[in-house]
PDB file of C-alpha atoms in Angstrom:
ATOM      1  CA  UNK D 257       9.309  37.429  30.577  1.00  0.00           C
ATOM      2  CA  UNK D 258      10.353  36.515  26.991  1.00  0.00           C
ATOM      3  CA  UNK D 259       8.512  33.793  25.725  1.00  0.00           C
ATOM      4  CA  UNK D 260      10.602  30.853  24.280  1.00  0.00           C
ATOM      5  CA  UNK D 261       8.092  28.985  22.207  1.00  0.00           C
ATOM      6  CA  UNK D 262       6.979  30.997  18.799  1.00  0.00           C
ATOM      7  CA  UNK D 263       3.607  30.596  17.113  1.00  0.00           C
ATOM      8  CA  UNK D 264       5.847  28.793  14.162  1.00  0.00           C
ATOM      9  CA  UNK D 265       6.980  25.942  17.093  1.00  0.00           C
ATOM     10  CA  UNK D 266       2.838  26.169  18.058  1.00  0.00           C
ATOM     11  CA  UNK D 267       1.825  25.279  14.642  1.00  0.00           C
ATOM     12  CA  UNK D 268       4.708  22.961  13.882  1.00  0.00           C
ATOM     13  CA  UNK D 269       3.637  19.924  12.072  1.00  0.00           C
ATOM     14  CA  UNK D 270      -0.248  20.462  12.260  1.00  0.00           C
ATOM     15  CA  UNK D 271      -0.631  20.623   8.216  1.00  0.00           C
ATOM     16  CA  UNK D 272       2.186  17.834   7.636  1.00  0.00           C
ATOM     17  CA  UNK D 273       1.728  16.169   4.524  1.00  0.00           C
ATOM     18  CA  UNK D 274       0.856  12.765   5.870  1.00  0.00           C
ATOM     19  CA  UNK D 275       0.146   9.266   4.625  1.00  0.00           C
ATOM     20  CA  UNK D 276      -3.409   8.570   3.666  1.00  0.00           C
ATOM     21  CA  UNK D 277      -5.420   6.224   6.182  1.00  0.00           C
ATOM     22  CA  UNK D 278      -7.136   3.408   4.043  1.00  0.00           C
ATOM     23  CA  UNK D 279     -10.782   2.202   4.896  1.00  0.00           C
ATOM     24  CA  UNK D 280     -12.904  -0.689   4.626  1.00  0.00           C
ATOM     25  CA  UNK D 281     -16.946  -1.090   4.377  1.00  0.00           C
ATOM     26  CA  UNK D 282     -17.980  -1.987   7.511  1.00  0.00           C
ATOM     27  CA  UNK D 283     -20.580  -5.107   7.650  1.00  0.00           C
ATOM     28  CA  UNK D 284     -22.383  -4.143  11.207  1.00  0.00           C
ATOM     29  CA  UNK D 285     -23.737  -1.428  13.101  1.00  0.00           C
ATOM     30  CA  UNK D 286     -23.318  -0.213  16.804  1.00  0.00           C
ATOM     31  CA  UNK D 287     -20.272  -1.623  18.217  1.00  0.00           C
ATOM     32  CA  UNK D 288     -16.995   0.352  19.034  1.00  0.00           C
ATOM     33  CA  UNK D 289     -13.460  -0.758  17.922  1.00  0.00           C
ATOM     34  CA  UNK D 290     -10.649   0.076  19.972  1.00  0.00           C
ATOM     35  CA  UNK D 291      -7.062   0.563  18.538  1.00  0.00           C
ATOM     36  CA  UNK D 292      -4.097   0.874  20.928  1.00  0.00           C
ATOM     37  CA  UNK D 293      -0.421   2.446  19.444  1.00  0.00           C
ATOM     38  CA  UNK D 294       1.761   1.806  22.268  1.00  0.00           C
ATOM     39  CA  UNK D 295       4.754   2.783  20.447  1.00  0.00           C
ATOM     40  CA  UNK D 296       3.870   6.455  19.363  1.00  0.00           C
ATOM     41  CA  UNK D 297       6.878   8.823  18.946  1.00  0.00           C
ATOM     42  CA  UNK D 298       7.396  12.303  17.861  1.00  0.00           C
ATOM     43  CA  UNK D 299       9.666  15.367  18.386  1.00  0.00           C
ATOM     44  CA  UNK D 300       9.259  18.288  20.325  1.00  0.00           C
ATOM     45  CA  UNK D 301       9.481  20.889  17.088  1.00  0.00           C
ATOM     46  CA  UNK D 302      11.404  23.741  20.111  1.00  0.00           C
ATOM     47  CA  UNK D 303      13.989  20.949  21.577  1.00  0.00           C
ATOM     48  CA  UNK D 304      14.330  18.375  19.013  1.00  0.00           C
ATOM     49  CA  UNK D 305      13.677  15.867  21.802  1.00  0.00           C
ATOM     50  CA  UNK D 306      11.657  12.630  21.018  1.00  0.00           C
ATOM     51  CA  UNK D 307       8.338  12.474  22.481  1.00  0.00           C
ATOM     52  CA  UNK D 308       6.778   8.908  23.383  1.00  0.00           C
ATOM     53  CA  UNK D 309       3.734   7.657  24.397  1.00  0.00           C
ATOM     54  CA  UNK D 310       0.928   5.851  23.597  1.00  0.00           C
ATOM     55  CA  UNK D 311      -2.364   6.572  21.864  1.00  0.00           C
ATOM     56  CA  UNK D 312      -5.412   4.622  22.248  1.00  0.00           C
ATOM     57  CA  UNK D 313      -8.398   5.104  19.642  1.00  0.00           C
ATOM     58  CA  UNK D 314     -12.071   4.298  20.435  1.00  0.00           C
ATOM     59  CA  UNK D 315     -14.609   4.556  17.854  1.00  0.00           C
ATOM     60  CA  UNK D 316     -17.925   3.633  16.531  1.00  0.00           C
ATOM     61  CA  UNK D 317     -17.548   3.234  12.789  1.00  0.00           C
ATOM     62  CA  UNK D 318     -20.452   4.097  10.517  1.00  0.00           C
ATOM     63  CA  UNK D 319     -20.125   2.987   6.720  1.00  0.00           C
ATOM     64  CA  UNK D 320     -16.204   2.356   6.827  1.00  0.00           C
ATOM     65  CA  UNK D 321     -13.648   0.750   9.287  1.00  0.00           C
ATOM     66  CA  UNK D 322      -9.896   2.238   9.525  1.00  0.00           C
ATOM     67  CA  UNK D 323      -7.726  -0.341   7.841  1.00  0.00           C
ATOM     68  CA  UNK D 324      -4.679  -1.369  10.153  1.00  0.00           C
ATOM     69  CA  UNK D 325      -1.926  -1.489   8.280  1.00  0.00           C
ATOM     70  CA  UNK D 326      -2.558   2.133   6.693  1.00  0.00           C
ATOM     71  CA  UNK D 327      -2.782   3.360  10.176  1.00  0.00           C
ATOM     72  CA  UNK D 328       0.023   1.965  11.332  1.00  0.00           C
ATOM     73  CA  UNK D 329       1.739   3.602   8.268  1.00  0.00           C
ATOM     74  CA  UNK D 330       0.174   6.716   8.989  1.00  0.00           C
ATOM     75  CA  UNK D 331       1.360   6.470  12.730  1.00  0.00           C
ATOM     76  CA  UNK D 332       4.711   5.963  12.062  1.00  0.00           C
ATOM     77  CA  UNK D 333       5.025   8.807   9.647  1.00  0.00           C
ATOM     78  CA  UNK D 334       5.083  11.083  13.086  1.00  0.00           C
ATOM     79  CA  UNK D 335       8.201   9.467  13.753  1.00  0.00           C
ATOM     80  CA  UNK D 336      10.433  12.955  12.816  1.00  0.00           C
ATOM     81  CA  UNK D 337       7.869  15.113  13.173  1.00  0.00           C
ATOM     82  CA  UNK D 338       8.185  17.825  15.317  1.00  0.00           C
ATOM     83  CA  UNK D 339       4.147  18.318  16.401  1.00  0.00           C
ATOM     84  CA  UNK D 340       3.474  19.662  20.430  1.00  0.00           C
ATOM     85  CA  UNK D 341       1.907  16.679  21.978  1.00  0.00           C
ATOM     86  CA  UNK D 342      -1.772  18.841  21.972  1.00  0.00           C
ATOM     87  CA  UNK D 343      -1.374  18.520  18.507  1.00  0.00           C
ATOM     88  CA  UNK D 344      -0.841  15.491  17.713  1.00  0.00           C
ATOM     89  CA  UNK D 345      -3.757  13.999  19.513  1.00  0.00           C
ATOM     90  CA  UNK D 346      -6.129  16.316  17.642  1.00  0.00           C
ATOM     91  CA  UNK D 347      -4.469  16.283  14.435  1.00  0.00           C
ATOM     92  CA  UNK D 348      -4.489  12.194  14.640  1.00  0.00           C
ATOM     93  CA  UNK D 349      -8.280  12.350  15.586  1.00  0.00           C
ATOM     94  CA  UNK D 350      -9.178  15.158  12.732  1.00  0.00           C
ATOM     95  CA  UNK D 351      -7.418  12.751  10.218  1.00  0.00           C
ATOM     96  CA  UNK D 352      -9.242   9.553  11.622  1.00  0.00           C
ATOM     97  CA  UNK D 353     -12.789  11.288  10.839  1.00  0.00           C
ATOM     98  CA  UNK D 354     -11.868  12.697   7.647  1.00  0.00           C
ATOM     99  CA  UNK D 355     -11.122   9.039   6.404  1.00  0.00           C
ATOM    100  CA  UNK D 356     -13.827   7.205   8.080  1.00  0.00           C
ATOM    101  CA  UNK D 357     -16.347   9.736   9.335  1.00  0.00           C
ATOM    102  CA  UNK D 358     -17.141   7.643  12.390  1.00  0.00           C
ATOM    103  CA  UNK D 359     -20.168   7.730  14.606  1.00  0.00           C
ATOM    104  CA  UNK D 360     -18.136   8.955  17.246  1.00  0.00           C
ATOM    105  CA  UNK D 361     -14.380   8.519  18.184  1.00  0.00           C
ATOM    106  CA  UNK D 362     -12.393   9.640  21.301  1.00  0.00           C
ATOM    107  CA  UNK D 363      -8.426   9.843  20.847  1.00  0.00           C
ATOM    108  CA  UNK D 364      -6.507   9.871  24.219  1.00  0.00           C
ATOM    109  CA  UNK D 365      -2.544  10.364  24.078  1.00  0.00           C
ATOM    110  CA  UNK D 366      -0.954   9.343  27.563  1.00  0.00           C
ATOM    111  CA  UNK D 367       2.870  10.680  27.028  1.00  0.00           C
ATOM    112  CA  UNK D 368       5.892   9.623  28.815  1.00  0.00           C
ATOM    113  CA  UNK D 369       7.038  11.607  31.670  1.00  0.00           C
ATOM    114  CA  UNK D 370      10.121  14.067  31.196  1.00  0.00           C
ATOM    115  CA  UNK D 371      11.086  16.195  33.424  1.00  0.00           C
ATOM    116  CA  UNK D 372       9.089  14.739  36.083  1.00  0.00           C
ATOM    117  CA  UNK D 373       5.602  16.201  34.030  1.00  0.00           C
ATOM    118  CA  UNK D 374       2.836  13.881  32.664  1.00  0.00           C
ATOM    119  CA  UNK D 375       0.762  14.475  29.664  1.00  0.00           C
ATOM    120  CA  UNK D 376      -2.636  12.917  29.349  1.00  0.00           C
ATOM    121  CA  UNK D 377      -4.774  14.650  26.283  1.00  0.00           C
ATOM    122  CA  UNK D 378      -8.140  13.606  25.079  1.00  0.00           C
ATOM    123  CA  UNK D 379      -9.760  14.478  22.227  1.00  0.00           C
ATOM    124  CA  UNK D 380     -13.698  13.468  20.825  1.00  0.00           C
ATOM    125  CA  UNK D 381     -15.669  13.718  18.141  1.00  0.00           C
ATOM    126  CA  UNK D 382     -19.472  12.813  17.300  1.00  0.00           C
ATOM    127  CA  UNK D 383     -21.218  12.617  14.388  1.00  0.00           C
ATOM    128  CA  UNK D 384     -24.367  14.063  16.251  1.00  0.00           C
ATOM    129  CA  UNK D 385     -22.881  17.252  17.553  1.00  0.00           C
ATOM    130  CA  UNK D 386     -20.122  18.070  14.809  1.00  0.00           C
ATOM    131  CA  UNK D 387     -22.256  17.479  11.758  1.00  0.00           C
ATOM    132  CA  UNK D 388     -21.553  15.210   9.373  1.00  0.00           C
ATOM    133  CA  UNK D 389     -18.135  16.804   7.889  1.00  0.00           C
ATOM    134  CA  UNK D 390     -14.873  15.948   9.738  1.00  0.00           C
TER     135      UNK D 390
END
C-alpha cells in the first residue's frame, strides 16, 4: 500500500517562523495559570482542510508569566498553517517553555471531529525532569 502522506506533509509547519510570545515577571510562587484558546484553527498541510479545536494551557510559571495578548497573536498566526494536529500541540508547548521556562506546563489540543474521528493530544513538560532548557 502506497502511502499518501510524505515526510515533507509530516514535518509541515513544525519550524514556521512564528510570532514571538511576550512575558512578564511574575510576583508569586506555586500557583498554576490556566489559558483556554477555544478558537484554534489550522490546516491540514496534505488536504488543505481547516482544522479546529481548542487548546487549553496549564502551567506553573517560575520567574515570568506568558503575556496574553502576545499569545493570542502567536495563536492566531496558525491560522494558514498547514501543521498535523500532533504537531501543533507540541510545537505550541515547545514555544511556551522557550519563552517562559515554566515550572511545569501541560498543553492538551481537543480537535473537532471530521470524518466521524476525534483527536485529543496532550503534551507536558517539567522543569524537574527536562532540565532547565526548553
Amino acid at each position: 500500500m502506497k502511502r499518501q502522506y510524505t515526510d515533507e506533509h509530516a514535518s509541515a509547519g513544525v519550524r514556521a517562523p512564528l510570532p514571538e510570545i511576550e512575558t512578564w515577571p511574575n510576583q508569586y510562587p506555586g500557583y498554576e495559570i490556566e489559558i483556554v484558546l477555544p478558537e484554534f484553527t489550522s490546516v491540514c498541510p496534505k488536504t488543505g482542510l481547516p482544522d479546529h479545536g481548542e487548546l487549553t494551557l496549564r502551567y506553573v510559571p517560575d520567574k515570568l508569566c506568558l503575556e496574553l495578548k502576545s499569545l493570542k497573536m502567536y495563536m492566531l498566526a496558525y491560522r494558514n498553517l498547514g501543521i498535523f494536529q500532533e504537531n501543533v500541540v507540541n510545537r505550541f508547548l515547545r514555544d511556551i517553555v522557550k519563552a517562559c521556562q515554566p515550572m511545569e506546563a501541560t498543553l492538551i489540543g481537543e480537535f473537532t471531529p471530521r470524518g466521524g474521528v476525534y483527536t485529543k493530544i496532550t503534551a507536558s513538560w517539567n522543569k524537574k525532569r527536562h532540565g532547565r532548557k526548553g
